[in-house]
Amino acid sequence: MSAEMIHHSFFPFNSVRSMALEGEKYDKNVENDLIMKWAKENNNDLLQIVCGYEALPLPSRGSEVIFHPLEHLQAIKYNRPEISALGLCENFPEMKMQCSLETPEVNTRLAAAEQALSLSLWTVATVCRVLSLESIMAFFAGVLLEKQVVVASANLGILSATVLSLIPMIRPFEWQSLLLPILPRKMFDFLDAPVPFIVGIQQKPADMKLKTSNLIYVNLDKDQVTMCYLPPLPRYKELISELGPIHARLSCENSTAKRHPVYKCNEVQAKAAGKFLQVMGCYMESLCSDLRSHSITNVQSKNDKVALLLKDSFIDSFPCRDRPFMKLLVNTQLFSVLSDSQLS
């Protein structure tokens, strides 16, 4: 949430904004400074945190930034990774040349990879502690097929970590619709929207029912996933077999993790979460690694070449038992975006 959004919530009469806008040019930094001054004078810690974050400069790649907005809070350190640590050059060889170019497409892809890396270990360690492996796979399958996913828990830290764990877990795919780690109660009407979403709530509404096959409800406090039938994930048994020992190791860390905030992982948890994501990454790559073998090149006007995926041919390349899931997957927005990117 930006300082501008917070400003509207805390200043109904816009007195500070009018001061910032007295000149002809609007200076966002001036407004942020004025809001920060008001927050300090009125001992508003929340607003000071937001304004401090808003004013924080973006560190260069490979450098560290320290965020310490309030003296009585512990400082947060963030080490911004180098491009080589993002894994793009390995998964997308064409990125080796593109990463040096400052284009919107490249910057968007780099930002998505950096976000996934930052969220990777602590979010995956958390979801493995609160959900069984079978529940995680059901949750994961629903996200891949772009269902409406509602995650519930009384613990805000666990809730947000679980929702955010899907970002690194589905790489190289990227979620294309709304993702809200915590949906405020006053916005529960949004749950009736006819679009894919992943949202976190603290308590299930009394009148919420599985009205359609698109809705999946994940209760973190009870380790329950309620959903209509979905075809099984490709190579489901093999995936469960690979992830089982890793998940069991993380589950054993639950009592240790309860003594710390969810974003803190010890060496054992981080190592296990890294292995879990490594297996998931190889699995996800197997679902989209052979796209070019099932595409044709269509020459457009002005000799522009466009590669088109032959969906039926691609689906038929999978074993019969895996095809029902793949038929649904290839028609999702997240698959279309990735395939277009790889074939372009």
Short mmCIF file of C-alpha atoms in Angstrom, two decimals:
data_model
loop_
_atom_site.label_atom_id
_atom_site.label_comp_id
_atom_site.label_asym_id
_atom_site.label_seq_id
_atom_site.Cartn_x
_atom_site.Cartn_y
_atom_site.Cartn_z
CA MET A 1 0.00 0.00 0.00
CA SER A 2 1.45 3.34 -1.02
CA ALA A 3 1.62 6.49 1.09
CA GLU A 4 -0.91 8.05 -1.28
CA MET A 5 -3.48 5.31 -0.53
CA ILE A 6 -2.82 5.55 3.20
CA HIS A 7 -3.18 9.30 2.92
CA HIS A 8 -6.77 8.99 1.72
CA SER A 9 -7.59 6.70 4.65
CA PHE A 10 -6.07 8.86 7.39
CA PHE A 11 -6.77 12.36 6.12
CA PRO A 12 -10.43 12.72 5.14
CA PHE A 13 -10.15 16.46 4.67
CA ASN A 14 -6.96 16.28 2.59
CA SER A 15 -5.24 19.07 4.51
CA VAL A 16 -1.80 17.63 3.96
CA ARG A 17 -2.44 16.95 0.29
CA SER A 18 -3.56 20.54 -0.28
CA MET A 19 -0.29 21.75 1.26
CA ALA A 20 1.69 19.47 -1.06
CA LEU A 21 -0.24 20.57 -4.10
CA GLU A 22 -0.06 24.35 -3.56
CA GLY A 23 2.45 24.57 -6.39
CA GLU A 24 1.59 23.71 -9.95
CA LYS A 25 3.73 20.56 -9.94
CA TYR A 26 2.87 17.59 -7.74
CA ASP A 27 5.90 16.23 -5.90
CA LYS A 28 5.26 12.80 -4.40
CA ASN A 29 8.34 13.07 -2.16
CA VAL A 30 7.10 16.36 -0.69
CA GLU A 31 3.75 14.81 0.13
CA ASN A 32 5.40 11.77 1.68
CA ASP A 33 7.57 14.02 3.88
CA LEU A 34 4.53 15.98 5.04
CA ILE A 35 2.61 12.80 5.88
CA MET A 36 5.62 11.44 7.76
CA LYS A 37 5.85 14.68 9.76
CA TRP A 38 2.15 14.41 10.67
CA ALA A 39 2.57 10.74 11.62
CA LYS A 40 5.47 11.51 13.98
CA GLU A 41 3.65 14.39 15.61
CA ASN A 42 0.63 12.17 16.23
CA ASN A 43 2.63 9.04 17.18
CA ASN A 44 1.09 7.06 14.32
CA ASP A 45 3.45 4.10 14.02
CA LEU A 46 1.64 2.43 11.13
CA LEU A 47 1.78 5.52 8.97
CA GLN A 48 5.46 6.03 9.80
CA ILE A 49 6.22 2.49 8.62
CA VAL A 50 4.35 2.98 5.35
CA CYS A 51 5.97 6.36 4.66
CA GLY A 52 9.39 5.03 5.56
CA TYR A 53 8.93 2.16 3.12
CA GLU A 54 7.65 4.53 0.44
CA ALA A 55 10.79 6.66 0.76
CA LEU A 56 13.16 3.69 0.71
CA PRO A 57 15.44 3.78 -2.35
CA LEU A 58 15.66 0.71 -4.57
CA PRO A 59 19.08 -0.87 -3.97
CA SER A 60 21.28 -1.77 -6.91
CA ARG A 61 21.59 -5.47 -7.78
CA GLY A 62 23.93 -7.30 -5.43
CA SER A 63 23.72 -4.66 -2.70
CA GLU A 64 21.96 -4.51 0.67
CA VAL A 65 19.29 -2.20 2.03
CA ILE A 66 18.26 -1.86 5.69
CA PHE A 67 14.71 -0.85 6.62
CA HIS A 68 14.40 0.46 10.19
CA PRO A 69 11.45 2.86 10.39
CA LEU A 70 10.92 2.75 14.19
CA GLU A 71 13.53 2.52 16.93
CA HIS A 72 11.66 -0.12 18.96
CA LEU A 73 11.30 -2.44 15.96
CA GLN A 74 13.96 -4.79 14.66
CA ALA A 75 15.62 -3.65 11.45
CA ILE A 76 14.91 -5.65 8.29
CA LYS A 77 17.79 -6.34 5.91
CA TYR A 78 17.29 -7.16 2.25
CA ASN A 79 20.07 -8.33 -0.02
CA ARG A 80 19.05 -7.72 -3.60
CA PRO A 81 20.27 -10.63 -5.73
CA GLU A 82 22.39 -10.41 -8.83
CA ILE A 83 20.73 -11.32 -12.14
CA SER A 84 22.78 -14.52 -12.23
CA ALA A 85 21.02 -15.72 -9.05
CA LEU A 86 17.54 -15.46 -10.58
CA GLY A 87 17.85 -18.61 -12.70
CA LEU A 88 16.56 -16.97 -15.86
CA CYS A 89 19.62 -17.63 -17.97
CA GLU A 90 19.40 -21.36 -17.23
CA ASN A 91 15.68 -21.70 -17.90
CA PHE A 92 15.53 -19.14 -20.72
CA PRO A 93 18.85 -19.15 -22.67
CA GLU A 94 17.72 -16.18 -24.77
CA MET A 95 17.75 -14.06 -21.58
CA LYS A 96 21.58 -14.09 -21.51
CA MET A 97 21.65 -11.41 -24.18
CA GLN A 98 18.41 -9.70 -23.21
CA CYS A 99 19.26 -9.11 -19.53
CA SER A 100 21.67 -6.35 -20.51
CA LEU A 101 18.88 -4.49 -22.29
CA GLU A 102 16.61 -2.13 -20.39
CA THR A 103 13.30 -3.03 -22.03
CA PRO A 104 9.88 -3.24 -20.33
CA GLU A 105 9.58 -6.95 -21.19
CA VAL A 106 12.97 -7.82 -19.72
CA ASN A 107 12.41 -5.70 -16.61
CA THR A 108 9.02 -7.33 -16.03
CA ARG A 109 10.52 -10.80 -16.26
CA LEU A 110 13.42 -9.87 -13.98
CA ALA A 111 11.04 -8.35 -11.42
CA ALA A 112 8.88 -11.50 -11.38
CA ALA A 113 11.93 -13.72 -10.91
CA GLU A 114 13.31 -11.50 -8.14
CA GLN A 115 9.97 -11.52 -6.33
CA ALA A 116 9.76 -15.32 -6.53
CA LEU A 117 13.30 -15.71 -5.19
CA SER A 118 12.64 -13.36 -2.27
CA LEU A 119 9.50 -15.29 -1.31
CA SER A 120 10.84 -18.76 -1.98
CA LEU A 121 12.29 -20.30 1.17
CA TRP A 122 10.26 -18.89 4.06
CA THR A 123 6.87 -19.19 2.35
CA VAL A 124 7.44 -22.77 1.21
CA ALA A 125 8.77 -23.75 4.64
CA THR A 126 5.59 -22.33 6.18
CA VAL A 127 3.11 -24.06 3.87
CA CYS A 128 4.86 -27.41 4.38
CA ARG A 129 4.49 -27.05 8.14
CA VAL A 130 0.76 -26.29 8.12
CA LEU A 131 -0.53 -28.47 5.27
CA SER A 132 -0.08 -32.14 4.45
CA LEU A 133 1.60 -32.92 1.15
CA GLU A 134 -1.71 -34.12 -0.31
CA SER A 135 -3.38 -30.84 0.67
CA ILE A 136 -0.54 -28.84 -0.87
CA MET A 137 -0.88 -30.74 -4.14
CA ALA A 138 -4.65 -30.16 -4.24
CA PHE A 139 -4.07 -26.46 -3.52
CA PHE A 140 -1.34 -26.35 -6.16
CA ALA A 141 -3.49 -28.08 -8.82
CA GLY A 142 -6.34 -25.64 -8.27
CA VAL A 143 -4.00 -22.69 -8.76
CA LEU A 144 -2.53 -24.12 -11.98
CA LEU A 145 -6.03 -24.52 -13.39
CA GLU A 146 -6.90 -20.94 -12.38
CA LYS A 147 -9.68 -21.76 -9.96
CA GLN A 148 -11.03 -19.37 -7.35
CA VAL A 149 -8.95 -20.18 -4.27
CA VAL A 150 -9.87 -18.99 -0.77
CA VAL A 151 -7.31 -19.66 2.00
CA ALA A 152 -8.34 -19.23 5.64
CA SER A 153 -6.38 -19.04 8.90
CA ALA A 154 -6.61 -17.07 12.12
CA ASN A 155 -2.83 -16.52 11.99
CA LEU A 156 -2.06 -13.63 9.64
CA GLY A 157 1.58 -14.58 9.21
CA ILE A 158 0.82 -18.15 8.19
CA LEU A 159 -2.07 -16.99 6.02
CA SER A 160 -0.05 -14.50 3.98
CA ALA A 161 2.94 -16.85 3.69
CA THR A 162 0.75 -19.66 2.34
CA VAL A 163 -0.88 -17.47 -0.30
CA LEU A 164 2.49 -16.01 -1.35
CA SER A 165 4.09 -19.49 -1.53
CA LEU A 166 2.27 -20.06 -4.82
CA ILE A 167 4.40 -17.40 -6.56
CA PRO A 168 7.69 -19.35 -6.36
CA MET A 169 5.99 -22.76 -6.44
CA ILE A 170 4.45 -22.38 -9.90
CA ARG A 171 7.53 -20.90 -11.59
CA PRO A 172 8.19 -20.54 -14.53
CA PHE A 173 4.44 -19.87 -14.74
CA GLU A 174 3.15 -16.59 -13.32
CA TRP A 175 -0.27 -16.03 -11.77
CA GLN A 176 -2.18 -13.71 -14.12
CA SER A 177 -5.17 -12.69 -12.01
CA LEU A 178 -5.80 -11.22 -8.56
CA LEU A 179 -3.69 -12.40 -5.62
CA LEU A 180 -4.40 -10.92 -2.17
CA PRO A 181 -2.64 -12.44 0.86
CA ILE A 182 -5.27 -10.90 3.15
CA LEU A 183 -8.74 -9.86 1.98
CA PRO A 184 -10.39 -7.39 4.40
CA ARG A 185 -13.79 -8.43 5.73
CA LYS A 186 -15.48 -5.40 4.20
CA MET A 187 -14.38 -6.67 0.77
CA PHE A 188 -15.86 -10.18 1.12
CA ASP A 189 -18.37 -9.36 -1.63
CA PHE A 190 -15.46 -9.78 -4.01
CA LEU A 191 -15.65 -13.55 -3.42
CA ASP A 192 -18.67 -13.57 -5.73
CA ALA A 193 -16.66 -12.16 -8.65
CA PRO A 194 -16.64 -14.49 -11.71
CA VAL A 195 -12.85 -14.34 -12.16
CA PRO A 196 -9.90 -16.45 -10.97
CA PHE A 197 -8.34 -15.28 -7.69
CA ILE A 198 -6.24 -16.39 -4.74
CA VAL A 199 -7.19 -14.61 -1.52
CA GLY A 200 -6.54 -15.09 2.16
CA ILE A 201 -9.19 -14.53 4.84
CA GLN A 202 -9.08 -14.93 8.60
CA GLN A 203 -12.53 -16.44 8.93
CA LYS A 204 -14.85 -18.16 6.49
CA PRO A 205 -18.10 -16.25 5.87
CA ALA A 206 -21.12 -18.14 7.23
CA ASP A 207 -22.91 -17.99 3.88
CA MET A 208 -19.96 -19.06 1.72
CA LYS A 209 -20.68 -22.29 -0.13
CA LEU A 210 -19.09 -24.20 -2.96
CA LYS A 211 -21.47 -22.69 -5.49
CA THR A 212 -19.43 -23.66 -8.53
CA SER A 213 -16.69 -26.07 -9.54
CA ASN A 214 -14.29 -23.11 -9.63
CA LEU A 215 -14.16 -22.47 -5.88
CA ILE A 216 -11.53 -24.13 -3.68
CA TYR A 217 -11.49 -23.55 0.08
CA VAL A 218 -8.27 -24.19 2.04
CA ASN A 219 -8.51 -24.28 5.84
CA LEU A 220 -4.96 -23.97 7.15
CA ASP A 221 -5.91 -24.36 10.80
CA LYS A 222 -7.53 -27.76 10.12
CA ASP A 223 -5.39 -28.87 7.16
CA GLN A 224 -8.45 -29.26 4.95
CA VAL A 225 -8.95 -28.55 1.25
CA THR A 226 -12.57 -28.52 0.04
CA MET A 227 -13.04 -28.66 -3.71
CA CYS A 228 -14.94 -30.26 -6.53
CA TYR A 229 -13.29 -32.98 -8.60
CA LEU A 230 -10.20 -32.07 -10.58
CA PRO A 231 -8.19 -34.46 -12.76
CA PRO A 232 -4.97 -35.59 -11.07
CA LEU A 233 -1.72 -33.78 -11.66
CA PRO A 234 0.55 -35.35 -14.30
CA ARG A 235 2.97 -37.84 -12.75
CA TYR A 236 1.21 -37.34 -9.42
CA LYS A 237 2.56 -40.46 -7.70
CA GLU A 238 6.12 -39.79 -8.80
CA LEU A 239 5.90 -36.19 -7.60
CA ILE A 240 4.52 -37.24 -4.21
CA SER A 241 7.28 -39.82 -3.88
CA GLU A 242 10.00 -37.22 -4.53
CA LEU A 243 8.52 -34.54 -2.28
CA GLY A 244 7.47 -36.84 0.58
CA PRO A 245 10.82 -37.05 2.48
CA ILE A 246 11.44 -33.30 2.05
CA HIS A 247 7.96 -32.39 3.27
CA ALA A 248 8.34 -34.72 6.26
CA ARG A 249 11.57 -32.94 7.22
CA LEU A 250 9.87 -29.54 7.15
CA SER A 251 6.85 -30.82 9.06
CA CYS A 252 9.14 -31.83 11.93
CA GLU A 253 10.27 -28.20 12.24
CA ASN A 254 6.81 -26.95 13.23
CA SER A 255 7.49 -26.68 16.96
CA THR A 256 10.77 -24.86 16.33
CA ALA A 257 9.21 -22.44 13.83
CA LYS A 258 6.42 -21.44 16.22
CA ARG A 259 8.97 -19.61 18.36
CA HIS A 260 9.91 -17.26 15.49
CA PRO A 261 8.13 -15.10 12.91
CA VAL A 262 7.24 -17.01 9.75
CA TYR A 263 9.74 -15.08 7.65
CA LYS A 264 12.66 -16.45 9.69
CA CYS A 265 14.05 -19.83 8.61
CA ASN A 266 16.89 -21.68 10.23
CA GLU A 267 19.49 -23.47 8.12
CA VAL A 268 17.66 -26.81 8.21
CA GLN A 269 14.35 -25.28 7.11
CA ALA A 270 15.95 -23.21 4.36
CA LYS A 271 17.84 -26.20 2.97
CA ALA A 272 14.74 -28.40 2.93
CA ALA A 273 12.58 -25.65 1.40
CA GLY A 274 15.23 -25.15 -1.30
CA LYS A 275 15.13 -28.86 -2.16
CA PHE A 276 11.33 -28.80 -2.22
CA LEU A 277 11.37 -25.92 -4.71
CA GLN A 278 14.07 -27.60 -6.78
CA VAL A 279 11.87 -30.67 -7.25
CA MET A 280 8.85 -28.48 -8.00
CA GLY A 281 10.87 -26.44 -10.49
CA CYS A 282 11.96 -29.53 -12.43
CA TYR A 283 8.38 -30.77 -12.40
CA MET A 284 6.98 -27.48 -13.69
CA GLU A 285 9.62 -27.35 -16.43
CA SER A 286 8.54 -30.82 -17.56
CA LEU A 287 5.04 -29.48 -18.22
CA CYS A 288 6.23 -26.85 -20.68
CA SER A 289 9.72 -27.81 -21.85
CA ASP A 290 8.75 -29.27 -25.24
CA LEU A 291 6.61 -26.48 -26.65
CA ARG A 292 8.70 -25.77 -29.75
CA SER A 293 8.41 -29.37 -30.92
CA HIS A 294 4.65 -28.86 -31.17
CA SER A 295 4.53 -25.47 -32.87
CA ILE A 296 4.42 -24.12 -36.38
CA THR A 297 5.69 -20.82 -37.74
CA ASN A 298 3.12 -18.59 -39.34
CA VAL A 299 4.45 -15.80 -41.58
CA GLN A 300 2.38 -12.66 -41.18
CA SER A 301 2.39 -9.47 -43.22
CA LYS A 302 5.73 -7.69 -43.60
CA ASN A 303 7.44 -11.08 -43.12
CA ASP A 304 6.76 -11.10 -39.38
CA LYS A 305 7.04 -14.67 -38.07
CA VAL A 306 4.70 -15.90 -35.36
CA ALA A 307 5.07 -19.32 -33.73
CA LEU A 308 1.76 -21.03 -32.96
CA LEU A 309 1.38 -23.88 -30.50
CA LEU A 310 -0.45 -26.96 -31.76
CA LYS A 311 -2.33 -27.66 -28.56
CA ASP A 312 -3.72 -31.07 -29.54
CA SER A 313 -0.30 -32.31 -30.58
CA PHE A 314 1.23 -31.00 -27.36
CA ILE A 315 -1.45 -32.65 -25.19
CA ASP A 316 -1.05 -35.97 -27.03
CA SER A 317 2.67 -35.98 -26.16
CA PHE A 318 1.70 -36.76 -22.56
CA PRO A 319 0.61 -40.22 -21.32
CA CYS A 320 -3.15 -40.89 -21.49
CA ARG A 321 -3.60 -40.62 -17.73
CA ASP A 322 -2.12 -37.10 -17.72
CA ARG A 323 -4.06 -35.67 -20.66
CA PRO A 324 -7.26 -34.64 -18.80
CA PHE A 325 -5.25 -32.23 -16.63
CA MET A 326 -3.16 -30.95 -19.54
CA LYS A 327 -6.31 -30.23 -21.60
CA LEU A 328 -7.43 -27.85 -18.89
CA LEU A 329 -3.97 -26.39 -18.27
CA VAL A 330 -3.27 -25.36 -21.88
CA ASN A 331 -6.43 -23.26 -21.90
CA THR A 332 -5.44 -21.17 -18.86
CA GLN A 333 -4.14 -17.64 -19.07
CA LEU A 334 -0.92 -18.49 -17.22
CA PHE A 335 -0.08 -21.22 -19.75
CA SER A 336 -0.87 -18.95 -22.69
CA VAL A 337 1.39 -16.19 -21.36
CA LEU A 338 4.30 -18.58 -20.80
CA SER A 339 3.92 -20.38 -24.14
CA ASP A 340 3.70 -17.08 -26.03
CA SER A 341 6.83 -15.89 -24.27
CA GLN A 342 8.80 -19.04 -25.04
CA LEU A 343 7.66 -19.25 -28.66
CA SER A 344 8.05 -15.56 -29.49
#
